Coordinates of C-alpha atoms and ligand atoms in Angstrom, one line a residue:
M4 CA -14.8 -17.2 2.9
T5 CA -13.7 -14.9 5.7
P6 CA -12.9 -11.4 4.3
L7 CA -9.3 -10.4 4.7
I8 CA -10.4 -6.8 5.4
R9 CA -13.8 -5.7 6.6
A10 CA -14.8 -2.0 7.2
E11 CA -17.8 -1.5 9.4
G12 CA -19.2 2.0 9.6
L13 CA -15.8 3.5 8.8
S14 CA -15.8 7.3 9.0
K15 CA -13.0 9.9 8.9
S16 CA -13.2 13.6 9.4
Y17 CA -10.5 16.2 9.7
K18 CA -10.9 19.3 12.0
T19 CA -9.2 22.4 10.8
G20 CA -10.0 25.4 13.0
E21 CA -13.8 25.8 13.2
T22 CA -14.7 23.5 10.3
T23 CA -14.9 19.7 10.2
L24 CA -14.4 18.0 6.9
E25 CA -16.1 14.6 6.6
V26 CA -14.0 12.7 4.1
L27 CA -15.2 9.2 4.6
S28 CA -18.8 8.6 5.8
D29 CA -20.0 5.3 7.2
L30 CA -18.3 3.0 4.8
H31 CA -19.1 -0.8 4.8
F32 CA -17.2 -3.1 2.6
S33 CA -15.1 -6.3 2.5
I34 CA -12.1 -7.4 0.6
L35 CA -11.7 -11.2 0.2
P36 CA -8.3 -12.9 0.2
G37 CA -6.7 -12.9 -3.2
E38 CA -9.0 -10.1 -4.6
T39 CA -7.7 -7.1 -6.5
A40 CA -9.7 -3.9 -6.3
A41 CA -9.2 -0.3 -7.5
V42 CA -10.3 2.7 -5.4
V43 CA -11.2 5.4 -7.9
G44 CA -12.6 8.9 -7.5
V45 CA -11.7 12.5 -8.2
S46 CA -8.7 14.2 -6.6
G47 CA -9.4 15.1 -2.9
V48 CA -12.2 12.6 -2.5
G49 CA -10.4 10.6 0.1
K50 CA -8.6 7.7 -1.6
S51 CA -5.3 8.2 0.2
T52 CA -7.2 8.7 3.5
L53 CA -8.9 5.4 3.0
L54 CA -5.7 3.5 2.1
H55 CA -3.9 5.1 5.1
I56 CA -6.6 3.9 7.4
L57 CA -6.6 0.4 5.9
G58 CA -2.9 0.4 6.2
T59 CA -3.2 1.3 9.9
I60 CA -1.1 4.4 9.3
D61 CA -4.0 6.6 10.3
R62 CA -7.0 5.9 12.5
P63 CA -10.7 6.2 11.7
T64 CA -12.8 8.8 13.5
S65 CA -15.4 6.2 14.1
G66 CA -16.2 2.7 12.9
R67 CA -14.0 -0.3 12.7
V68 CA -11.5 -2.1 10.4
L69 CA -11.1 -5.8 10.9
F70 CA -8.4 -8.0 9.4
E71 CA -9.7 -11.5 9.6
D72 CA -12.0 -10.4 12.4
R73 CA -9.1 -8.8 14.4
D74 CA -9.2 -5.1 15.1
P75 CA -5.6 -3.8 14.8
F76 CA -6.6 -0.4 16.3
G77 CA -7.2 -2.2 19.6
L78 CA -3.5 -3.2 19.8
N79 CA -0.9 -1.1 21.7
S80 CA 1.5 0.8 19.5
A81 CA 4.3 -1.8 19.6
D82 CA 1.9 -4.6 18.7
L83 CA 0.2 -2.4 16.0
A84 CA 3.6 -1.8 14.5
R85 CA 4.3 -5.5 14.4
F86 CA 0.9 -6.3 12.9
R87 CA 1.4 -3.6 10.2
N88 CA 4.9 -5.0 9.5
E89 CA 3.7 -8.5 9.1
T90 CA 0.4 -8.0 7.3
I91 CA 0.6 -4.9 5.1
G92 CA 2.8 -3.7 2.3
F93 CA 2.3 -0.1 1.5
V94 CA 3.3 1.9 -1.6
F95 CA 2.9 5.6 -0.9
Q96 CA 1.6 8.1 -3.4
F97 CA 5.0 9.9 -3.1
H98 CA 7.3 6.9 -2.8
H99 CA 8.8 7.9 0.6
L100 CA 12.0 6.1 0.0
L101 CA 15.1 7.3 1.8
P102 CA 17.0 9.3 -0.8
E103 CA 20.5 8.9 0.8
F104 CA 20.3 5.1 0.8
S105 CA 20.7 2.8 -2.2
A106 CA 17.8 1.0 -3.8
V107 CA 18.8 -2.4 -2.3
E108 CA 19.2 -0.8 1.2
N109 CA 15.8 0.8 1.0
V110 CA 14.2 -2.6 0.1
M111 CA 16.2 -4.3 3.0
M112 CA 15.1 -1.7 5.5
P113 CA 11.8 -3.2 6.7
A114 CA 13.5 -6.6 7.0
L115 CA 16.3 -5.2 9.1
I116 CA 13.8 -3.4 11.3
R117 CA 12.2 -6.7 11.8
R118 CA 15.6 -8.1 12.8
L119 CA 16.0 -10.6 9.9
P120 CA 19.6 -11.5 9.4
R121 CA 21.3 -9.1 7.2
R122 CA 22.2 -11.7 4.6
E123 CA 18.6 -12.9 4.3
A124 CA 17.4 -9.3 4.0
R125 CA 19.8 -8.7 1.2
E126 CA 18.9 -11.9 -0.6
R127 CA 15.2 -11.1 -0.4
A128 CA 15.8 -7.5 -1.5
E129 CA 17.9 -8.5 -4.5
A130 CA 15.4 -11.1 -5.6
L131 CA 12.6 -8.5 -5.5
L132 CA 14.6 -5.9 -7.3
E133 CA 15.1 -8.5 -10.0
E134 CA 11.4 -9.3 -10.0
V135 CA 10.4 -5.7 -10.5
G136 CA 13.0 -5.2 -13.2
V137 CA 15.5 -2.8 -11.6
S138 CA 18.2 -5.0 -10.3
N139 CA 20.7 -3.2 -12.5
R140 CA 20.0 -0.1 -10.4
R141 CA 20.4 -1.8 -7.0
G142 CA 23.5 0.2 -6.0
H143 CA 22.0 3.6 -7.1
R144 CA 21.0 6.0 -4.4
V145 CA 17.3 6.7 -4.7
G146 CA 18.0 10.3 -5.5
Q147 CA 19.7 9.1 -8.7
L148 CA 16.7 7.0 -9.9
S149 CA 14.0 7.9 -12.4
G150 CA 10.4 8.2 -11.1
G151 CA 9.5 4.8 -12.6
E152 CA 12.5 3.1 -11.1
A153 CA 11.9 4.6 -7.7
Q154 CA 8.3 3.5 -7.8
R155 CA 9.4 -0.1 -8.6
V156 CA 11.9 0.0 -5.7
A157 CA 9.0 1.2 -3.5
I158 CA 6.9 -1.8 -4.6
A159 CA 9.8 -4.1 -3.8
R160 CA 10.2 -2.6 -0.4
A161 CA 6.5 -3.1 0.2
L162 CA 6.9 -6.8 -0.5
V163 CA 10.1 -7.7 1.3
L164 CA 8.2 -9.0 4.4
E165 CA 5.7 -11.0 2.3
P166 CA 2.6 -9.1 3.3
R167 CA -0.9 -10.5 3.1
V168 CA -2.1 -7.3 1.4
L169 CA -0.6 -4.7 -0.9
L170 CA -2.0 -1.2 -0.6
A171 CA -0.8 0.9 -3.4
D172 CA -1.6 4.6 -3.6
E173 CA -1.4 5.8 -7.2
P174 CA 1.7 3.7 -7.9
T175 CA 1.8 5.0 -11.5
G176 CA 0.6 8.6 -10.8
N177 CA 3.6 10.3 -12.3
L178 CA 4.6 7.8 -15.0
D179 CA 4.3 7.7 -18.7
P180 CA 1.6 5.2 -20.1
R181 CA 4.2 2.6 -21.0
T182 CA 5.9 2.5 -17.7
A183 CA 2.5 2.6 -16.0
G184 CA 1.5 -0.4 -18.0
T185 CA 4.7 -2.3 -16.9
I186 CA 3.9 -1.5 -13.2
Q187 CA 0.3 -2.6 -13.7
D188 CA 1.5 -6.0 -15.2
L189 CA 3.9 -6.3 -12.3
I190 CA 1.2 -5.8 -9.7
L191 CA -1.3 -8.1 -11.4
G192 CA 1.4 -10.7 -11.8
L193 CA 2.0 -10.6 -8.0
N194 CA -1.7 -11.3 -7.5
L195 CA -1.6 -14.3 -9.9
R196 CA 1.7 -15.8 -8.7
K197 CA 1.5 -15.1 -5.0
K198 CA -2.3 -14.7 -4.5
L199 CA -1.5 -11.3 -3.0
T200 CA -4.6 -9.3 -2.1
I201 CA -4.3 -5.8 -3.7
L202 CA -6.1 -2.6 -3.2
M203 CA -4.9 0.3 -5.4
A204 CA -6.0 3.9 -5.6
T205 CA -5.7 5.2 -9.1
H206 CA -6.8 7.9 -11.5
N207 CA -5.9 5.8 -14.5
E208 CA -9.1 4.2 -15.9
K209 CA -7.2 1.5 -17.7
M210 CA -5.4 0.5 -14.5
A211 CA -8.7 0.5 -12.7
A212 CA -10.4 -1.6 -15.3
G213 CA -7.6 -4.2 -15.0
M214 CA -8.4 -4.8 -11.3
G215 CA -11.0 -7.4 -10.3
R216 CA -13.3 -4.8 -8.7
Q217 CA -13.7 -1.0 -8.8
L218 CA -14.7 0.8 -5.7
H219 CA -15.9 4.3 -6.6
L220 CA -15.5 7.0 -3.9
S221 CA -17.7 10.1 -4.0
D222 CA -19.1 12.4 -1.4
G223 CA -17.7 10.3 1.4
K224 CA -19.5 7.1 0.1
L225 CA -18.2 4.1 -1.6
N226 CA -20.2 2.6 -4.6
P227 CA -19.2 -0.8 -5.9
Ligands
ATP17 N1 -4.3 15.8 7.7 C1 -5.3 16.5 7.1 N2 -5.9 17.5 7.7 C2 -7.0 18.1 7.1 N3 -7.5 17.8 5.9 C3 -6.9 16.7 5.2 C4 -5.8 16.0 5.8 N4 -5.4 15.0 5.0 C5 -6.3 15.1 3.9 N5 -7.2 16.1 4.1 C6 -8.3 16.5 3.2 O1 -9.1 15.3 3.0 C7 -9.5 15.2 1.6 C8 -9.1 13.9 1.1 O2 -7.7 13.8 0.9 P1 -7.0 12.6 0.2 O3 -5.5 12.8 0.2 O4 -7.4 11.3 0.9 O5 -7.6 12.6 -1.3 P2 -7.2 11.7 -2.5 O6 -8.5 11.2 -3.1 O7 -6.1 10.8 -2.2 O8 -6.7 12.8 -3.6 P3 -5.6 12.7 -4.7 O9 -6.3 12.0 -5.9 O10 -5.3 14.2 -5.1 O11 -4.4 12.0 -4.2 C9 -8.9 16.4 0.9 O12 -9.9 17.4 0.7 C10 -7.8 16.9 1.8 O13 -7.6 18.3 1.7
MG18 MG1 -4.2 10.6 -2.8

């Protein structure tokens, strides 16, 4: 089976002043279509950095990331944005929803940017809010939602364009165990029902154990 994502010699370092911090060092791994994997490791080890690069939000310092043998970083910025829009759903560590807009407007946003008709965008958004269990809050502004509700809205937003892969960065980081469990069930259900490929960074050992694979990040290296 052709991997959905392949990293080849992926490295990332940050320069601050005189010093260079090598966060990811020559990583090689693949993710198959339909797989679920957890990225685990202590705070500051580079989990968000890795997810941002796989999400094409950030670029590697060296090495390549291939999506079904295509290198998105070779695209110009308009094509890269389009690729990202069509392929990747991203749930950020800090949800990055727009606080002044309602839940349903936030979920519709990527679809409107993609120029889907407004009615279709709204229908998709409402169906997803139902699926993630917050349809009764669809008219709430994000600033009026609880942390768990906002996180679910962020998951719905990530799914509105039916991505091939969901990259979720600590989607339950700030939630109580029960709400975290609900979000885990939700994410795993999406994998089962839609064959969605999922890569999730998490500190939560129970969440990590529920994923098909665990990728351990330490000292810039990934150990399966
Ligand atoms: N833009 C940046 N410039 C310089 N250093 C950075 C930058 N972004 C991240 N870092 C550093 O890179 C390292 C990895 O950060 P990253 O956010 O990927 O860690 P993480 O594993 O996601 O941590 P956490 O579990 O706390 O979310 C950290 O030491 C951080 O300080
Ligand atoms: Mg992080």
